[in-house]
Amino acid sequence: MKISANTHLPFPRPLVYATFRDRLLDLIPYMPNIRSVEIKSRQVEDRVIRCVNDWHGGGEIPAAARAFLSEDMLSWTEYNTWKADDFVVEWQIKTHAFTEAVHCAGKNCFFAEGDATRVESLGELTIDPKQIHGAPAFLAGGIAHIVEDLLGGKIEPNLKHMSEGVCCYLTKRGVKG
């Protein structure tokens, strides 16, 4: 499943990029599907920053998936690499449930458009039904589809909410767009 989100923010690219990268905990109130984020590590090497964050989401689990999923499905660890010279962050998500089955990775690019910024988020989510343990083989494909729909239905809105959160955060701080 392809993941794609594009947003426009009326603020300069360096400010938008730095806010995404450095103010994550301040952005949580603007993301309705996120309960909390725990920063596990942050390493700075020249103009590259590598972060590991544990995210805890919220929301409903579809009835058809409840037998196989738990709240762990709505928690994940994000590994990201911020490359300041390119205004890019590359990310990979490891779910806390079905870790072996779920592969999700992508990249957010920050483009200057005059005094504004366009954030282009592209990624891919794949579920390997053969790696879904604890379910009969004949059900694994259906479970993979449900998990993919559930995660895919959360990731794109979360990317958009984060951009909207950056906009609200900067506006509340009196930054003129």
CSV table of C-alpha atoms in Angstrom, one decimal:
chain,number,residue,atom,x,y,z
A,1,MET,CA,0.0,0.0,0.0
A,2,LYS,CA,1.4,3.4,-1.0
A,3,ILE,CA,1.3,6.2,1.6
A,4,SER,CA,1.1,9.7,0.4
A,5,ALA,CA,0.4,13.1,2.0
A,6,ASN,CA,1.1,16.6,0.7
A,7,THR,CA,0.7,19.6,2.8
A,8,HIS,CA,1.4,23.3,2.4
A,9,LEU,CA,2.5,25.5,5.3
A,10,PRO,CA,2.7,29.3,5.1
A,11,PHE,CA,6.1,29.4,6.9
A,12,PRO,CA,9.7,29.2,5.6
A,13,ARG,CA,11.3,25.8,5.0
A,14,PRO,CA,14.1,26.0,7.6
A,15,LEU,CA,11.5,26.9,10.4
A,16,VAL,CA,9.0,24.2,9.3
A,17,TYR,CA,11.8,21.5,9.1
A,18,ALA,CA,13.2,22.5,12.5
A,19,THR,CA,9.8,22.5,14.1
A,20,PHE,CA,9.0,19.0,12.8
A,21,ARG,CA,12.4,17.7,13.9
A,22,ASP,CA,12.8,19.4,17.3
A,23,ARG,CA,9.3,20.1,18.7
A,24,LEU,CA,7.7,16.6,18.4
A,25,LEU,CA,6.4,16.5,22.0
A,26,ASP,CA,4.9,20.0,21.6
A,27,LEU,CA,2.9,18.8,18.5
A,28,ILE,CA,1.2,15.8,20.2
A,29,PRO,CA,-1.9,17.9,21.3
A,30,TYR,CA,-2.5,18.6,17.6
A,31,MET,CA,-2.6,14.9,16.6
A,32,PRO,CA,-5.9,13.4,17.7
A,33,ASN,CA,-4.9,9.8,16.9
A,34,ILE,CA,-1.8,10.0,19.2
A,35,ARG,CA,-1.9,9.5,22.9
A,36,SER,CA,1.8,9.9,23.6
A,37,VAL,CA,5.3,9.8,22.2
A,38,GLU,CA,8.4,8.8,24.1
A,39,ILE,CA,11.8,9.9,22.8
A,40,LYS,CA,14.1,6.9,23.2
A,41,SER,CA,17.3,8.4,21.6
A,42,ARG,CA,18.6,11.3,19.6
A,43,GLN,CA,22.1,11.3,18.0
A,44,VAL,CA,23.6,14.3,16.3
A,45,GLU,CA,26.4,13.7,13.7
A,46,ASP,CA,27.3,16.9,11.8
A,47,ARG,CA,24.1,17.9,10.0
A,48,VAL,CA,22.4,14.5,10.4
A,49,ILE,CA,20.2,13.6,13.4
A,50,ARG,CA,19.1,10.1,14.1
A,51,CYS,CA,16.1,9.6,16.4
A,52,VAL,CA,14.2,6.7,17.8
A,53,ASN,CA,10.7,7.4,19.2
A,54,ASP,CA,8.0,5.2,20.6
A,55,TRP,CA,4.5,6.3,19.5
A,56,HIS,CA,1.3,5.3,21.2
A,57,GLY,CA,-1.8,5.8,19.1
A,58,GLY,CA,-5.5,5.6,19.8
A,59,GLY,CA,-8.6,4.8,18.0
A,60,GLU,CA,-11.0,2.0,17.3
A,61,ILE,CA,-9.9,-1.5,16.3
A,62,PRO,CA,-12.4,-3.0,13.8
A,63,ALA,CA,-14.6,-5.8,15.2
A,64,ALA,CA,-13.2,-8.3,12.6
A,65,ALA,CA,-9.7,-7.6,13.8
A,66,ARG,CA,-10.2,-7.6,17.6
A,67,ALA,CA,-9.6,-11.3,17.9
A,68,PHE,CA,-6.1,-10.9,16.5
A,69,LEU,CA,-5.1,-7.4,17.4
A,70,SER,CA,-4.6,-5.5,20.6
A,71,GLU,CA,-3.6,-2.0,21.7
A,72,ASP,CA,-0.1,-3.0,20.8
A,73,MET,CA,-1.1,-2.7,17.2
A,74,LEU,CA,-1.6,1.0,17.8
A,75,SER,CA,2.0,1.4,19.2
A,76,TRP,CA,5.1,1.5,17.1
A,77,THR,CA,8.7,2.5,17.2
A,78,GLU,CA,9.9,5.1,14.6
A,79,TYR,CA,13.4,5.3,13.4
A,80,ASN,CA,14.2,8.5,11.5
A,81,THR,CA,17.2,10.2,10.0
A,82,TRP,CA,17.0,13.9,9.5
A,83,LYS,CA,19.3,15.2,6.8
A,84,ALA,CA,19.5,19.0,7.2
A,85,ASP,CA,21.4,19.7,4.0
A,86,ASP,CA,18.6,18.1,1.9
A,87,PHE,CA,15.6,19.1,4.1
A,88,VAL,CA,14.6,15.4,4.2
A,89,VAL,CA,13.7,12.9,6.9
A,90,GLU,CA,13.8,9.2,6.1
A,91,TRP,CA,11.7,7.1,8.4
A,92,GLN,CA,10.9,3.5,9.2
A,93,ILE,CA,8.2,2.2,11.5
A,94,LYS,CA,8.3,-1.1,13.5
A,95,THR,CA,5.0,-2.0,14.9
A,96,HIS,CA,4.9,-3.5,18.4
A,97,ALA,CA,2.5,-6.3,17.2
A,98,PHE,CA,3.2,-8.4,14.1
A,99,THR,CA,6.7,-6.9,14.0
A,100,GLU,CA,8.0,-9.5,11.5
A,101,ALA,CA,5.0,-9.1,9.2
A,102,VAL,CA,4.8,-5.3,8.9
A,103,HIS,CA,7.2,-3.3,6.8
A,104,CYS,CA,6.6,0.5,6.7
A,105,ALA,CA,9.1,3.1,5.6
A,106,GLY,CA,9.2,6.3,3.7
A,107,LYS,CA,10.5,9.8,3.3
A,108,ASN,CA,9.3,13.3,4.0
A,109,CYS,CA,10.7,16.1,1.8
A,110,PHE,CA,10.4,19.7,2.6
A,111,PHE,CA,10.3,22.0,-0.4
A,112,ALA,CA,10.6,25.8,-0.4
A,113,GLU,CA,7.8,27.5,-2.3
A,114,GLY,CA,8.5,31.2,-1.9
A,115,ASP,CA,8.1,32.0,1.8
A,116,ALA,CA,6.0,28.8,2.3
A,117,THR,CA,6.8,25.1,2.5
A,118,ARG,CA,5.4,22.1,0.8
A,119,VAL,CA,5.8,18.8,2.8
A,120,GLU,CA,5.7,15.8,0.6
A,121,SER,CA,5.4,12.5,2.5
A,122,LEU,CA,5.8,9.3,0.5
A,123,GLY,CA,6.0,5.8,1.9
A,124,GLU,CA,5.0,2.2,1.6
A,125,LEU,CA,3.3,-0.3,3.9
A,126,THR,CA,3.4,-4.0,3.2
A,127,ILE,CA,2.2,-6.9,5.3
A,128,ASP,CA,3.6,-10.4,4.8
A,129,PRO,CA,0.8,-12.8,5.7
A,130,LYS,CA,3.3,-15.7,6.1
A,131,GLN,CA,4.8,-13.8,9.1
A,132,ILE,CA,1.5,-13.5,10.9
A,133,HIS,CA,2.0,-16.1,13.7
A,134,GLY,CA,-0.8,-17.4,15.8
A,135,ALA,CA,-3.5,-17.3,13.1
A,136,PRO,CA,-4.5,-20.2,10.9
A,137,ALA,CA,-2.9,-20.0,7.4
A,138,PHE,CA,-6.2,-19.7,5.7
A,139,LEU,CA,-7.0,-16.6,7.7
A,140,ALA,CA,-3.6,-14.9,7.5
A,141,GLY,CA,-4.3,-13.2,4.2
A,142,GLY,CA,-7.5,-11.7,5.5
A,143,ILE,CA,-5.8,-10.6,8.7
A,144,ALA,CA,-3.0,-9.0,6.7
A,145,HIS,CA,-5.5,-7.0,4.6
A,146,ILE,CA,-7.3,-5.8,7.8
A,147,VAL,CA,-4.0,-4.8,9.4
A,148,GLU,CA,-2.9,-3.0,6.3
A,149,ASP,CA,-6.2,-1.1,6.1
A,150,LEU,CA,-6.1,-0.2,9.8
A,151,LEU,CA,-2.5,1.0,9.7
A,152,GLY,CA,-2.8,2.7,6.3
A,153,GLY,CA,-6.0,4.4,7.5
A,154,LYS,CA,-4.0,5.9,10.4
A,155,ILE,CA,-0.7,6.8,8.9
A,156,GLU,CA,-1.8,9.2,6.2
A,157,PRO,CA,-4.1,11.2,8.5
A,158,ASN,CA,-1.3,11.3,11.2
A,159,LEU,CA,1.1,12.8,8.6
A,160,LYS,CA,-1.5,15.5,7.7
A,161,HIS,CA,-2.3,16.2,11.4
A,162,MET,CA,1.3,16.7,12.2
A,163,SER,CA,1.6,19.3,9.4
A,164,GLU,CA,-1.5,21.0,10.7
A,165,GLY,CA,-0.1,20.8,14.2
A,166,VAL,CA,3.1,22.6,13.0
A,167,CYS,CA,1.0,25.3,11.5
A,168,CYS,CA,-1.0,25.8,14.7
A,169,TYR,CA,2.0,25.6,16.9
A,170,LEU,CA,3.9,28.3,15.0
A,171,THR,CA,0.8,30.5,14.7
A,172,LYS,CA,0.1,30.3,18.5
A,173,ARG,CA,3.7,31.4,19.0
A,174,GLY,CA,3.1,34.5,17.0
A,175,VAL,CA,5.2,33.5,14.0
A,176,LYS,CA,3.7,35.2,10.9
A,177,GLY,CA,3.1,33.0,7.9
